[in-house]
Coordinates of C-alpha atoms (C1' of nucleotides) in Angstrom, one line a residue:
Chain A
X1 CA 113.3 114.3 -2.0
X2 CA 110.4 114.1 -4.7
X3 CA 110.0 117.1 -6.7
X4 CA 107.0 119.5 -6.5
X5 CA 105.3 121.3 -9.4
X6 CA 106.9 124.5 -9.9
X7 CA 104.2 126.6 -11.2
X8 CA 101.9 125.5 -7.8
X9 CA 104.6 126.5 -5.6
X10 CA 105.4 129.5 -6.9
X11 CA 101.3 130.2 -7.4
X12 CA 101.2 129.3 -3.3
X13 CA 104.1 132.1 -3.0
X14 CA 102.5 134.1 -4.7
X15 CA 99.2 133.9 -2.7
X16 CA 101.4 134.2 0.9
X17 CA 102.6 137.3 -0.6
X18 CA 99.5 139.1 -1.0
X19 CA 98.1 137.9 1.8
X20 CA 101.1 139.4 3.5
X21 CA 101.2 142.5 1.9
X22 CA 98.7 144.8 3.8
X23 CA 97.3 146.5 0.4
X24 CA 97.4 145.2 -3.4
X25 CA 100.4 144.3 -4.9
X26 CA 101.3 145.1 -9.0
X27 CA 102.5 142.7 -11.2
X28 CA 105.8 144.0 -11.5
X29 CA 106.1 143.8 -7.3
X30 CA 105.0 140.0 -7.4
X31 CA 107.3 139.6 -10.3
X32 CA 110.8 141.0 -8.7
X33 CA 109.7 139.9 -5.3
X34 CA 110.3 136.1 -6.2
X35 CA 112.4 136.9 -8.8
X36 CA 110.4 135.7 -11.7
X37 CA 110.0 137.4 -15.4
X38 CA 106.7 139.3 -15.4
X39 CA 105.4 137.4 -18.6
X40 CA 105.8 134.1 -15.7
X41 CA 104.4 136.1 -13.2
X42 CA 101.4 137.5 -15.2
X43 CA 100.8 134.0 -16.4
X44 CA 100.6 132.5 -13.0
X45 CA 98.3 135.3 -11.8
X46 CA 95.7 135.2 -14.8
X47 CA 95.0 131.7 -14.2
X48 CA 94.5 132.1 -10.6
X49 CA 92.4 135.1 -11.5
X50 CA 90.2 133.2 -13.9
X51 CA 89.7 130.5 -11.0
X52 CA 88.9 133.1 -8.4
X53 CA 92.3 132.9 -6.3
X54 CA 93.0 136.1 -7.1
X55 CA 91.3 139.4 -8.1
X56 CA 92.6 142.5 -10.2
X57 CA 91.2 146.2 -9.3
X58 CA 89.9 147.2 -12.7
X59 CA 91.4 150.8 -12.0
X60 CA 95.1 150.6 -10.6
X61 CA 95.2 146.5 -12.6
X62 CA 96.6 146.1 -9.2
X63 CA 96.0 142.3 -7.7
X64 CA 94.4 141.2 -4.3
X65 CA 93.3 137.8 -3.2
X66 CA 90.1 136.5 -4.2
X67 CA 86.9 135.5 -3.0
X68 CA 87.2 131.7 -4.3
X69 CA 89.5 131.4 -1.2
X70 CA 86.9 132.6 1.6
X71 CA 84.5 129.7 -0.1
X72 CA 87.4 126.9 0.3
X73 CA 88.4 128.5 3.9
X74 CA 84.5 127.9 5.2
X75 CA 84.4 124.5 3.5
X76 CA 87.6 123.6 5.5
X77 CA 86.0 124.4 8.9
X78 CA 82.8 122.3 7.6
X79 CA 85.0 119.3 7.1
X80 CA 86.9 119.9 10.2
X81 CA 85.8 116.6 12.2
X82 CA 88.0 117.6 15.5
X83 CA 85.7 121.6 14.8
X84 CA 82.6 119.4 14.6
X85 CA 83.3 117.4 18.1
X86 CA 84.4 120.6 19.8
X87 CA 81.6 122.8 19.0
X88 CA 78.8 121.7 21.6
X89 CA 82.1 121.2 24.2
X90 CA 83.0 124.7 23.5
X91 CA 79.7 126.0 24.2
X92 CA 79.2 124.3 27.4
X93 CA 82.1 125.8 28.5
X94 CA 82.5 129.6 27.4
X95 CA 78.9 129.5 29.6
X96 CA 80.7 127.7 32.5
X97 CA 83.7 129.9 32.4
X98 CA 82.6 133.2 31.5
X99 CA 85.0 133.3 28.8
X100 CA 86.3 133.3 25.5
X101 CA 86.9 129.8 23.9
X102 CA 89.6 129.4 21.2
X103 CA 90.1 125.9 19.8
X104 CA 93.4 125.6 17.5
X105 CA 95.6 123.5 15.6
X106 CA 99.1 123.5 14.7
X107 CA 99.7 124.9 11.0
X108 CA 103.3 125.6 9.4
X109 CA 104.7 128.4 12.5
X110 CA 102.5 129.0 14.4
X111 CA 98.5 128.2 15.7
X112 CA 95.3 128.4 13.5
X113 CA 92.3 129.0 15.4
X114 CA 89.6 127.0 14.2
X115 CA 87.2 127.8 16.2
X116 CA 86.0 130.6 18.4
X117 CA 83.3 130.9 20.9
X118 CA 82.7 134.5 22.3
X119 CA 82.6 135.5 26.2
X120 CA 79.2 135.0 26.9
X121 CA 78.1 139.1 27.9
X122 CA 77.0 141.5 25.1
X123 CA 80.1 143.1 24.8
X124 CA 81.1 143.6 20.9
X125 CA 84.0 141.1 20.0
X126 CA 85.6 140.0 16.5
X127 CA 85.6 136.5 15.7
X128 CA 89.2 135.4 15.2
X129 CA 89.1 132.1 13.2
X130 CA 91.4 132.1 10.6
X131 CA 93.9 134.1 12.4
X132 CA 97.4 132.6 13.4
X133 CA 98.7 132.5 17.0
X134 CA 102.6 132.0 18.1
X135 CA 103.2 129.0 19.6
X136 CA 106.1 130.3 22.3
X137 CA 104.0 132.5 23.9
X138 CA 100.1 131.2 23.8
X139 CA 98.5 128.5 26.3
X140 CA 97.3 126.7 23.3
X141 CA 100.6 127.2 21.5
X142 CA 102.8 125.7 24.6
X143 CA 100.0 123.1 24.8
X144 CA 100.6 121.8 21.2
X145 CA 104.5 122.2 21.6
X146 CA 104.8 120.5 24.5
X147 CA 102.7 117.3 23.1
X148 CA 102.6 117.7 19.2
X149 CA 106.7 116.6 18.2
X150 CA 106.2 118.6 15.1
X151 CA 105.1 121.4 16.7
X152 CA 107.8 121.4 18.8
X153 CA 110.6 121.3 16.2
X154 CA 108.6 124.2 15.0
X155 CA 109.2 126.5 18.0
X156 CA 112.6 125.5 18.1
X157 CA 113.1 127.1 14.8
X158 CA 110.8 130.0 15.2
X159 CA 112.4 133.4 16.6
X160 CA 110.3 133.9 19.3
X161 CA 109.3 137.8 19.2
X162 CA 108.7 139.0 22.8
X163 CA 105.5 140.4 22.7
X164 CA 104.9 141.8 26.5
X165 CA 107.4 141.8 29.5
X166 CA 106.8 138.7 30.4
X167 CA 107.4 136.7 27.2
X168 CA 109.8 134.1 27.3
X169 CA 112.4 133.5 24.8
X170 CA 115.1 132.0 26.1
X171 CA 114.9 128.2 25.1
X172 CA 116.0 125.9 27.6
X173 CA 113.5 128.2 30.0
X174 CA 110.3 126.9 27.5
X175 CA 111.9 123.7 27.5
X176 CA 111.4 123.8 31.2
X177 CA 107.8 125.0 31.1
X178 CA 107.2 122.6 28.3
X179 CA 108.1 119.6 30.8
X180 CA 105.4 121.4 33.5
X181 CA 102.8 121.3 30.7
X182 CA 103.6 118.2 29.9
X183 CA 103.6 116.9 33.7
X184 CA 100.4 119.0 34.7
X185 CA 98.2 118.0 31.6
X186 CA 97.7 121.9 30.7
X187 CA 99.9 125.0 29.9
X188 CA 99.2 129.2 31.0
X189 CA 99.9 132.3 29.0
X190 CA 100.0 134.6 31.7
X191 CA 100.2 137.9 30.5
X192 CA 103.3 136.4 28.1
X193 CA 101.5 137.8 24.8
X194 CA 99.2 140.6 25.9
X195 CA 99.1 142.8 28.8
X196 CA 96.1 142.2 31.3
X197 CA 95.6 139.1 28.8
X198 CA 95.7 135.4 30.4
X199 CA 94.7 131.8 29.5
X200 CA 94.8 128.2 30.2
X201 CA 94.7 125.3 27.4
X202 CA 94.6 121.6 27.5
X203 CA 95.9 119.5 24.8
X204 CA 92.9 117.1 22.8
X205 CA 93.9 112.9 21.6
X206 CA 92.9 111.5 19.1
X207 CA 91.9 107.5 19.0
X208 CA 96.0 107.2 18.1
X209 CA 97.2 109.5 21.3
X210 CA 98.1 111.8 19.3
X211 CA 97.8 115.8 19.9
X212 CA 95.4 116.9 17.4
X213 CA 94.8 120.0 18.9
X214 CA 94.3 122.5 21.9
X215 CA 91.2 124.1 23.6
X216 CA 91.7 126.9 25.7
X217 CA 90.0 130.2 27.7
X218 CA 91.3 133.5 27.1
X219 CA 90.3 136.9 29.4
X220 CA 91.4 139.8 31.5
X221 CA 93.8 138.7 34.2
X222 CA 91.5 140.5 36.6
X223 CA 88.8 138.2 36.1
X224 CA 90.7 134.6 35.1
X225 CA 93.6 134.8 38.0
X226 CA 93.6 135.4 41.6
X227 CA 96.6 136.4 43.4
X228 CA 98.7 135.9 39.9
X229 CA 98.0 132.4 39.5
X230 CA 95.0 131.0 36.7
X231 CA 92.2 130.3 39.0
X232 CA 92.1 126.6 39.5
X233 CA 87.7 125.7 38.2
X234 CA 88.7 127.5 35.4
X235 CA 91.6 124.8 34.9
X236 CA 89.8 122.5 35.6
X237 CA 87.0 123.2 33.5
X238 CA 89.3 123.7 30.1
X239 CA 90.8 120.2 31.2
X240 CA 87.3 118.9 31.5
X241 CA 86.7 120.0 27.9
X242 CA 89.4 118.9 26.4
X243 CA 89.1 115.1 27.8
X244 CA 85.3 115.0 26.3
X245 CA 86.5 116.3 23.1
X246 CA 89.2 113.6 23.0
X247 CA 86.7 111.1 23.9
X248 CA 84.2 112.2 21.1
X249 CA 87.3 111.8 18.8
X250 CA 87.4 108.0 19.9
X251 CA 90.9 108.2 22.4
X252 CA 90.6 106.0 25.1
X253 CA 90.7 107.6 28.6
X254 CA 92.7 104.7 30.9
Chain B
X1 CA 91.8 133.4 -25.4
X2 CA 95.0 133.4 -23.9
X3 CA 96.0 130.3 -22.4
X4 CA 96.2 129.3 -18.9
X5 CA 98.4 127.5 -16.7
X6 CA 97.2 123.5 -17.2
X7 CA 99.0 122.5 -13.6
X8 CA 97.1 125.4 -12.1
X9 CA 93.4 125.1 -13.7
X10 CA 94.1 121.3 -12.1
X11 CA 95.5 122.0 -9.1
X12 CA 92.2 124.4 -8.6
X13 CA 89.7 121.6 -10.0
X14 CA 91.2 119.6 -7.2
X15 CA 90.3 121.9 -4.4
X16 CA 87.0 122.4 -6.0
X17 CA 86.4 118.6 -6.3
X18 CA 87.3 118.2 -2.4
X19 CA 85.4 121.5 -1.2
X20 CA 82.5 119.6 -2.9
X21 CA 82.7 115.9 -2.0
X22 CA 81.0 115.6 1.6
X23 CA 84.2 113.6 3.1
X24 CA 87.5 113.0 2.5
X25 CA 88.7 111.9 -1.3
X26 CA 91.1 109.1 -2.6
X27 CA 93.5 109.5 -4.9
X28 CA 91.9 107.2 -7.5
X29 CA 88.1 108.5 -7.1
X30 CA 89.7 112.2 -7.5
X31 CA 92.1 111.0 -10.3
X32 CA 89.2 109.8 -12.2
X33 CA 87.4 112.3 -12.0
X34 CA 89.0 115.0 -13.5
X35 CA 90.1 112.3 -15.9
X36 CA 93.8 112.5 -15.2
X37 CA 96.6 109.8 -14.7
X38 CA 96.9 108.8 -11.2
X39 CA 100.5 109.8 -11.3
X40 CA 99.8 113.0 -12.6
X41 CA 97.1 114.0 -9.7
X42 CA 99.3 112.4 -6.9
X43 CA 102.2 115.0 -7.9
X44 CA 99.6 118.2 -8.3
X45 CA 98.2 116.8 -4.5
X46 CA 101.7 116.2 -2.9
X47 CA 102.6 120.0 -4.3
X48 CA 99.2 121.3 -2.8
X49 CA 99.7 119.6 0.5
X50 CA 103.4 120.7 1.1
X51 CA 101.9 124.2 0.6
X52 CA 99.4 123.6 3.1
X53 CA 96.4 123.7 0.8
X54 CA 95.4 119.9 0.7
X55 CA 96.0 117.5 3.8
X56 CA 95.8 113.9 3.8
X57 CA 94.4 111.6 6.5
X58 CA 97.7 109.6 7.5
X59 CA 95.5 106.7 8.6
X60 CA 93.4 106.0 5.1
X61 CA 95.7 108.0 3.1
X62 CA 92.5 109.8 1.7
X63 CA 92.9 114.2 1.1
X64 CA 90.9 116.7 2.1
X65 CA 91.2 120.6 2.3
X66 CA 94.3 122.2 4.2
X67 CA 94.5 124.7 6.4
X68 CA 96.3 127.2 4.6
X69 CA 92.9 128.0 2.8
X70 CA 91.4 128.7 6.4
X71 CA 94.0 131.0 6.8
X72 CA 94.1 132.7 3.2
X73 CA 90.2 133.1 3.1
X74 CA 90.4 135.1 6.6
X75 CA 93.0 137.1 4.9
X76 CA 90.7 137.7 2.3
X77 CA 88.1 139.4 4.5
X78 CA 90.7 141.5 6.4
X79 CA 91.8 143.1 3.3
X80 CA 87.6 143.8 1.2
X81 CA 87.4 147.4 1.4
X82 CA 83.7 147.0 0.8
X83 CA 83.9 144.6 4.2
X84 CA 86.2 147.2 6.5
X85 CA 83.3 150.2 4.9
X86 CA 80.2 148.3 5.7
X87 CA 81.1 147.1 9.0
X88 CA 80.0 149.9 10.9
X89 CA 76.8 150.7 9.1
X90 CA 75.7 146.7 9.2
X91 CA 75.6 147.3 13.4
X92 CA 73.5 149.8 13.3
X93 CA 71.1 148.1 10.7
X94 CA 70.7 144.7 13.2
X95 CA 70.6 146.8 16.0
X96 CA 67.6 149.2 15.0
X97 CA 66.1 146.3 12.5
X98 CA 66.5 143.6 15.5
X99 CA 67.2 140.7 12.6
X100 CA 69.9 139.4 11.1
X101 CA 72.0 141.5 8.7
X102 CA 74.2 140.1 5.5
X103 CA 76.9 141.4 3.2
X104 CA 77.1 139.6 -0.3
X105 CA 79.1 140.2 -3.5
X106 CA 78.8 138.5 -6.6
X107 CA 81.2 135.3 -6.8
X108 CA 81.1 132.7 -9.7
X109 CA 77.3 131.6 -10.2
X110 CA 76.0 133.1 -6.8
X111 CA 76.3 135.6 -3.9
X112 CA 79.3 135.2 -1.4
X113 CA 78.2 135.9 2.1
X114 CA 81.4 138.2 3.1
X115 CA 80.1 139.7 6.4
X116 CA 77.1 138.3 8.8
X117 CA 75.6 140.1 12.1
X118 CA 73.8 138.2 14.1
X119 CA 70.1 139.0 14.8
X120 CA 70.2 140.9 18.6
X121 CA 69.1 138.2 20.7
X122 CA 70.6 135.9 22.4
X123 CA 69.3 132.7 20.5
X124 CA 72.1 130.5 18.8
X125 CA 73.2 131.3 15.1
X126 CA 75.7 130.1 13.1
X127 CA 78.2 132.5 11.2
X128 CA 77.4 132.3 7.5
X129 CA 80.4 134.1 6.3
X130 CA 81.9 132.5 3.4
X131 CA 78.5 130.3 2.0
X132 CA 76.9 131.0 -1.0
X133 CA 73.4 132.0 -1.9
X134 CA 71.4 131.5 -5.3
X135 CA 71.0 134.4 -7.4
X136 CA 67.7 133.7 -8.6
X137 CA 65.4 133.1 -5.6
X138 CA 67.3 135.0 -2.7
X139 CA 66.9 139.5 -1.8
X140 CA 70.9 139.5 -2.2
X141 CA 71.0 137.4 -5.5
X142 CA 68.1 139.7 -7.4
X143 CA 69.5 142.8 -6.2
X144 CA 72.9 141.9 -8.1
X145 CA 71.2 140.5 -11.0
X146 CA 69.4 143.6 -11.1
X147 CA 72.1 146.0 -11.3
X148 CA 75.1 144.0 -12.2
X149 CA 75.4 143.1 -15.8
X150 CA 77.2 139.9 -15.1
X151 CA 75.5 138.7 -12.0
X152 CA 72.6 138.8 -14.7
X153 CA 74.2 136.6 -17.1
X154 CA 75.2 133.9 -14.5
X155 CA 71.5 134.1 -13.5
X156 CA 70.3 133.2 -16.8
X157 CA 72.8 130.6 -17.4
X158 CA 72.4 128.7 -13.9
X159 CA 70.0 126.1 -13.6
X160 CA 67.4 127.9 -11.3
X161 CA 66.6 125.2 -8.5
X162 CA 62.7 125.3 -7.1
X163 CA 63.3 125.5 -3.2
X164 CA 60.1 126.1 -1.8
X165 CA 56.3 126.5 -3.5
X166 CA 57.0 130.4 -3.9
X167 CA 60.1 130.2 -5.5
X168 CA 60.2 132.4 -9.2
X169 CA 62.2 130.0 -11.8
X170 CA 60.7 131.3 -15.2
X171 CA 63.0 133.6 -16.8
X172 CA 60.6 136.2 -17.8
X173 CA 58.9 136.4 -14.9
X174 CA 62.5 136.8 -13.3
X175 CA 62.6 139.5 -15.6
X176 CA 59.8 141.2 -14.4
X177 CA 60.8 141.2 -11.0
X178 CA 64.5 142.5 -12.3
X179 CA 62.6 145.8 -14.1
X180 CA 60.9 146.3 -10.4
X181 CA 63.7 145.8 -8.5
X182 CA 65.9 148.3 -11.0
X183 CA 63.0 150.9 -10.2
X184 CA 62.4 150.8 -6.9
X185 CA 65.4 150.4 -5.9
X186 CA 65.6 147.2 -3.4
X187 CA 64.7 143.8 -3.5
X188 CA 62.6 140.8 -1.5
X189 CA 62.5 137.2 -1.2
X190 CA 58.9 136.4 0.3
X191 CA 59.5 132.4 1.6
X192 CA 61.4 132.6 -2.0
X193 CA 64.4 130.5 -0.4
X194 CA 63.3 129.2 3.2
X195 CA 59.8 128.6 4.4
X196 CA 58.9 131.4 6.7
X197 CA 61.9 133.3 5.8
X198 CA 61.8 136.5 4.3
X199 CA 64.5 139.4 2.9
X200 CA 64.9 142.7 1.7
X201 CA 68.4 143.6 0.2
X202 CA 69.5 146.7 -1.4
X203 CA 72.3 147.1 -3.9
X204 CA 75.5 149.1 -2.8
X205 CA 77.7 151.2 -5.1
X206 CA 81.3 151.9 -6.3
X207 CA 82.5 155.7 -7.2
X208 CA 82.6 154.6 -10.6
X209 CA 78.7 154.3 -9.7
X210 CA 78.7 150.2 -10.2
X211 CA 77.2 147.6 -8.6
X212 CA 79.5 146.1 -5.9
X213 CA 77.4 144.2 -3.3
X214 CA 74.4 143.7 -1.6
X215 CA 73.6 144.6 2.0
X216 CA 70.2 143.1 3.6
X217 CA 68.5 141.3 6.3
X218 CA 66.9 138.1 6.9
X219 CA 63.9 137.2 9.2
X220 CA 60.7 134.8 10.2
X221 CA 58.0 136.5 8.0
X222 CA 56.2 136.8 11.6
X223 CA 58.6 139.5 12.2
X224 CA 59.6 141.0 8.9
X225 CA 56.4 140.8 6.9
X226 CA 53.0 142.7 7.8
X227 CA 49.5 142.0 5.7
X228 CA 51.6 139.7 3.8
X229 CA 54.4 142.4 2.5
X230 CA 57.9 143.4 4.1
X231 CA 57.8 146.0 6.5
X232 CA 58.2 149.5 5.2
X233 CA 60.4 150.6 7.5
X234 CA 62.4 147.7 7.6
X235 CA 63.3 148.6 3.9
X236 CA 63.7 152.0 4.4
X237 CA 66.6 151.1 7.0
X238 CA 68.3 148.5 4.3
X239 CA 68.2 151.4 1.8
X240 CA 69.7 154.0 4.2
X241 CA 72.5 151.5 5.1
X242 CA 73.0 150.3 1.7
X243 CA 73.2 154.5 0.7
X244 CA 75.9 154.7 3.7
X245 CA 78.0 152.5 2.6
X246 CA 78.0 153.3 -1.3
X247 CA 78.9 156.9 0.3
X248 CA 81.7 155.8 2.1
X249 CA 83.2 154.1 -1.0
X250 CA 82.8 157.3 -2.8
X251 CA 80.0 156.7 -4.6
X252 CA 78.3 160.3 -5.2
X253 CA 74.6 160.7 -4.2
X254 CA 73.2 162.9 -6.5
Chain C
dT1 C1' 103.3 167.0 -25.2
dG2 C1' 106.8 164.3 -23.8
dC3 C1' 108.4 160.7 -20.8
dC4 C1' 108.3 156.8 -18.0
dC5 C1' 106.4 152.9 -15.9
dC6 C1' 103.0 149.6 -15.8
dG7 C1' 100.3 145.5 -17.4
dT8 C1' 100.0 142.7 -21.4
dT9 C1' 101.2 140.0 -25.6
dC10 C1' 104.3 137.5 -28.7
dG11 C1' 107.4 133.7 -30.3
dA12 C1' 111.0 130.3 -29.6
dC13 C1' 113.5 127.2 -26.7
dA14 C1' 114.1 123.5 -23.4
dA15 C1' 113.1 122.6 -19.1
dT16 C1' 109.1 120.9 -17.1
dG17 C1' 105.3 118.3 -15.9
dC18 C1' 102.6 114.6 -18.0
dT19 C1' 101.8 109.6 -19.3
dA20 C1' 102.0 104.6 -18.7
dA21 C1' 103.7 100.9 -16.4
dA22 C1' 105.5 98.8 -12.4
dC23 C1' 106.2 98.8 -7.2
dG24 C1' 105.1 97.9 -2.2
dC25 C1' 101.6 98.0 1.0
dT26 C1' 97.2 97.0 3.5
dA27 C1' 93.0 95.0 3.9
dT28 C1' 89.8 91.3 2.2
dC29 C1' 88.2 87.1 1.1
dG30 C1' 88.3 82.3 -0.3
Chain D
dC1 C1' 96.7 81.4 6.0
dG2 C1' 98.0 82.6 1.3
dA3 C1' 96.1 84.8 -2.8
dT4 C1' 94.0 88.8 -4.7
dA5 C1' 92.5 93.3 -5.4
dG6 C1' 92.8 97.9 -4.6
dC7 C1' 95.2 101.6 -2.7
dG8 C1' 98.9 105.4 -2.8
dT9 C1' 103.4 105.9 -4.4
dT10 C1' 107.6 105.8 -7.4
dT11 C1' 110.1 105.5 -11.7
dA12 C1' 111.8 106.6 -16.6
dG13 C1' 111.2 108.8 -21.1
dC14 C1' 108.9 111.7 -24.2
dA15 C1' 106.7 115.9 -25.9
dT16 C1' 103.9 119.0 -24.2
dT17 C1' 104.0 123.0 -21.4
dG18 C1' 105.5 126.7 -19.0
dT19 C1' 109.2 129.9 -19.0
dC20 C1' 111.9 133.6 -20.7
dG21 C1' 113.5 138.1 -23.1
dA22 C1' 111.9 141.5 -25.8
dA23 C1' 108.6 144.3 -27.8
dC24 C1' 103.8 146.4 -27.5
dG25 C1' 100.2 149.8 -26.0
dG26 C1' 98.2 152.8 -22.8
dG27 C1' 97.6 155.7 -18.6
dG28 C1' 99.5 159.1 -15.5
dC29 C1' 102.7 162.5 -14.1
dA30 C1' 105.5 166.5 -15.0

DNA sequence: TGCCCCGTTCGACAATGCTAAACGCTATCG
DNA sequence: CGATAGCGTTTAGCATTGTCGAACGGGGCA
């Protein structure tokens, strides 16, 4: 195993941390959290600082992240080629369906959402890109463990919080309804991570068959199932999406 | 000067240096660059990827951003106070305004857009959270210059790009515009920017009565603009939001 | 006014990351 | 089809660089 550069990784640490933390951390918190000196720790934090990673409050000297990582963050999405093939895709089909659109990838535990295309009334919603989705319990997280390998070593690992009722933990019962996503081309969260919440999500190729990523509907269960069941267009129609995406991205459809 | 970490400054050069090249980066083109050994910029990018924060194309081997700053960057925006304040207020100002609204701080040599609400139509935008804007030529850019010390010294310093025949790039007729904006109290860009765009912005203010952003809106001068000159109750509304929000971070009226 | 805790600075050591050169690989061209 | 050029990667050794422990200064609380 090659060695990384310490003083990154424990500047990365560092950054998860506050990003964790709900409010700003001290110095002497960062410090004894990864169990560094605080002369280290104050080092490692006035360089980020001066490159905009990190920000101090001039009152409390307390530290929070910094606004040099919202820039990188939206040049990410502009570089995104699988974002840029999705976008007109995703349109076309939060108008067919009614519904929210979430396109995501897999990063470290768990789903990024990458893009997001709100439900299509004037009802007031939050865009959600950014945010990180599990992958036991999600349509698009099933979807990318049941044809990402990585992904699926990933879930494996994971502790799989029950989030509703209906949230399946156990493994070998995924592993079952990983094999149905797999055989069916698409995988449900029905009401496994919200109540009243469900969706459907198809799996996107790129020109090497591999699972790049996962586009998917998410809505009230009153309006997305009938008689407990996903309604079938609306399959269809996320299915539909995703095979035009992978086509844009060059996969061959035999 | 104290010294800062050399692994860090590069490791931030690097993301920098990616965030700016259009595609994807070899190693030797982003080596040479900075002017490092090849050796020494393939350990900084295998630390950076492991952490999520670079990822490379396993076809052409070339890097680009990672996710992780996607993810970072969102984080970024959940935890501004001066975001979570303004949210409410920036509703209201699209909805009795009927254009677009945006939130700005000062970040390196520009304004960071940090929070965006769409015009009240239903016409196709794009979410401009996270882009930048000139200080020089834009409502949001003189209103910091105005009233923040060091957004005024990054305007002198920066280079002051012409982007349309309107656009104000002598410094002491800058200046001039500064001492009015500092008296009355708001700012505009009259096709300044864009053709047929115009802006007003309004400065917004800290307890400690400093300049901390800059709320405004953005519209086609058919709209905004009467008899050549913004609207005056369209500026009336940017000031009362920009005095809402200043109150809500403490800042006292008097 | 006293104390305590925090962020910051200092100086010395050695571990750490940097440099230069060589490796294996793929794609290109004669 | 074999040679070449360019790529990303690995290796080894040196000295630069980041790390550490301790001491400093200042703000807030009692």
């Amino acid at each position: 195993m090659a060695k990384n550069i310490q003083s990154l990784e424990r500047a990365a640490a560092m950054l998860r941390l506050l990003a964790g933390g709900e409010r700003r951390l001290g110095l002497s918190d960062i410090a004894s959290s990864l169990g560094l000196a605080k002369a280290t720790a104050h080092g490692i934090l006035r360089t980020l600082q001066h490159e905009g990673f990190v920000e101090q409050d001039p009152g409390s000297g307390r530290y929070q992240l910094g606004a040099e990582l919202l820039r990188l963050g939206t040049t990410y999405l502009d570089v995104h080629e699988l974002r840029a093939r999705a976008l007109v895709w995703t349109d076309d089909l939060a108008r067919s369906s009614g519904e929210a659109v979430y396109l995501g990838v897999l990063h470290q535990h768990g789903v990024l959402i990458v893009h997001h295309v709100f439900r299509p009334d004037d009802s007031r919603q939050v865009l959600e890109v950014g945010a990180m989705q599990p992958l036991h319990s999600t349509a698009l997280g099933k979807v990318l463990a049941a044809t990402d390998p990585v992904a699926h070593a990933e879930l494996v690992d994971a502790k799989r919080e029950p989030f509703t009722a209906r949230t399946v933990t156990e493994l070998d019962e995924i592993e079952r309804e990983l094999d149905l996503t797999r055989s069916q081309g698409y995988a449900t969260d029905n009401e496994e991570t919200l109540e009243g919440v469900a969706a459907v999500a198809a799996p996107i190729y790129d020109r090497r068959r591999l699972a790049v990523g996962a586009v998917g509907i998410t809505g009230a269960v009153e309006r997305v199932c009938r008689d407990g069941e996903l309604r079938p267009e609306l399959i269809a129609a996320v299915r539909d999406t995703a095979r035009s995406v992978s086509r844009d991205l060059g996969a061959k459809p035999f």
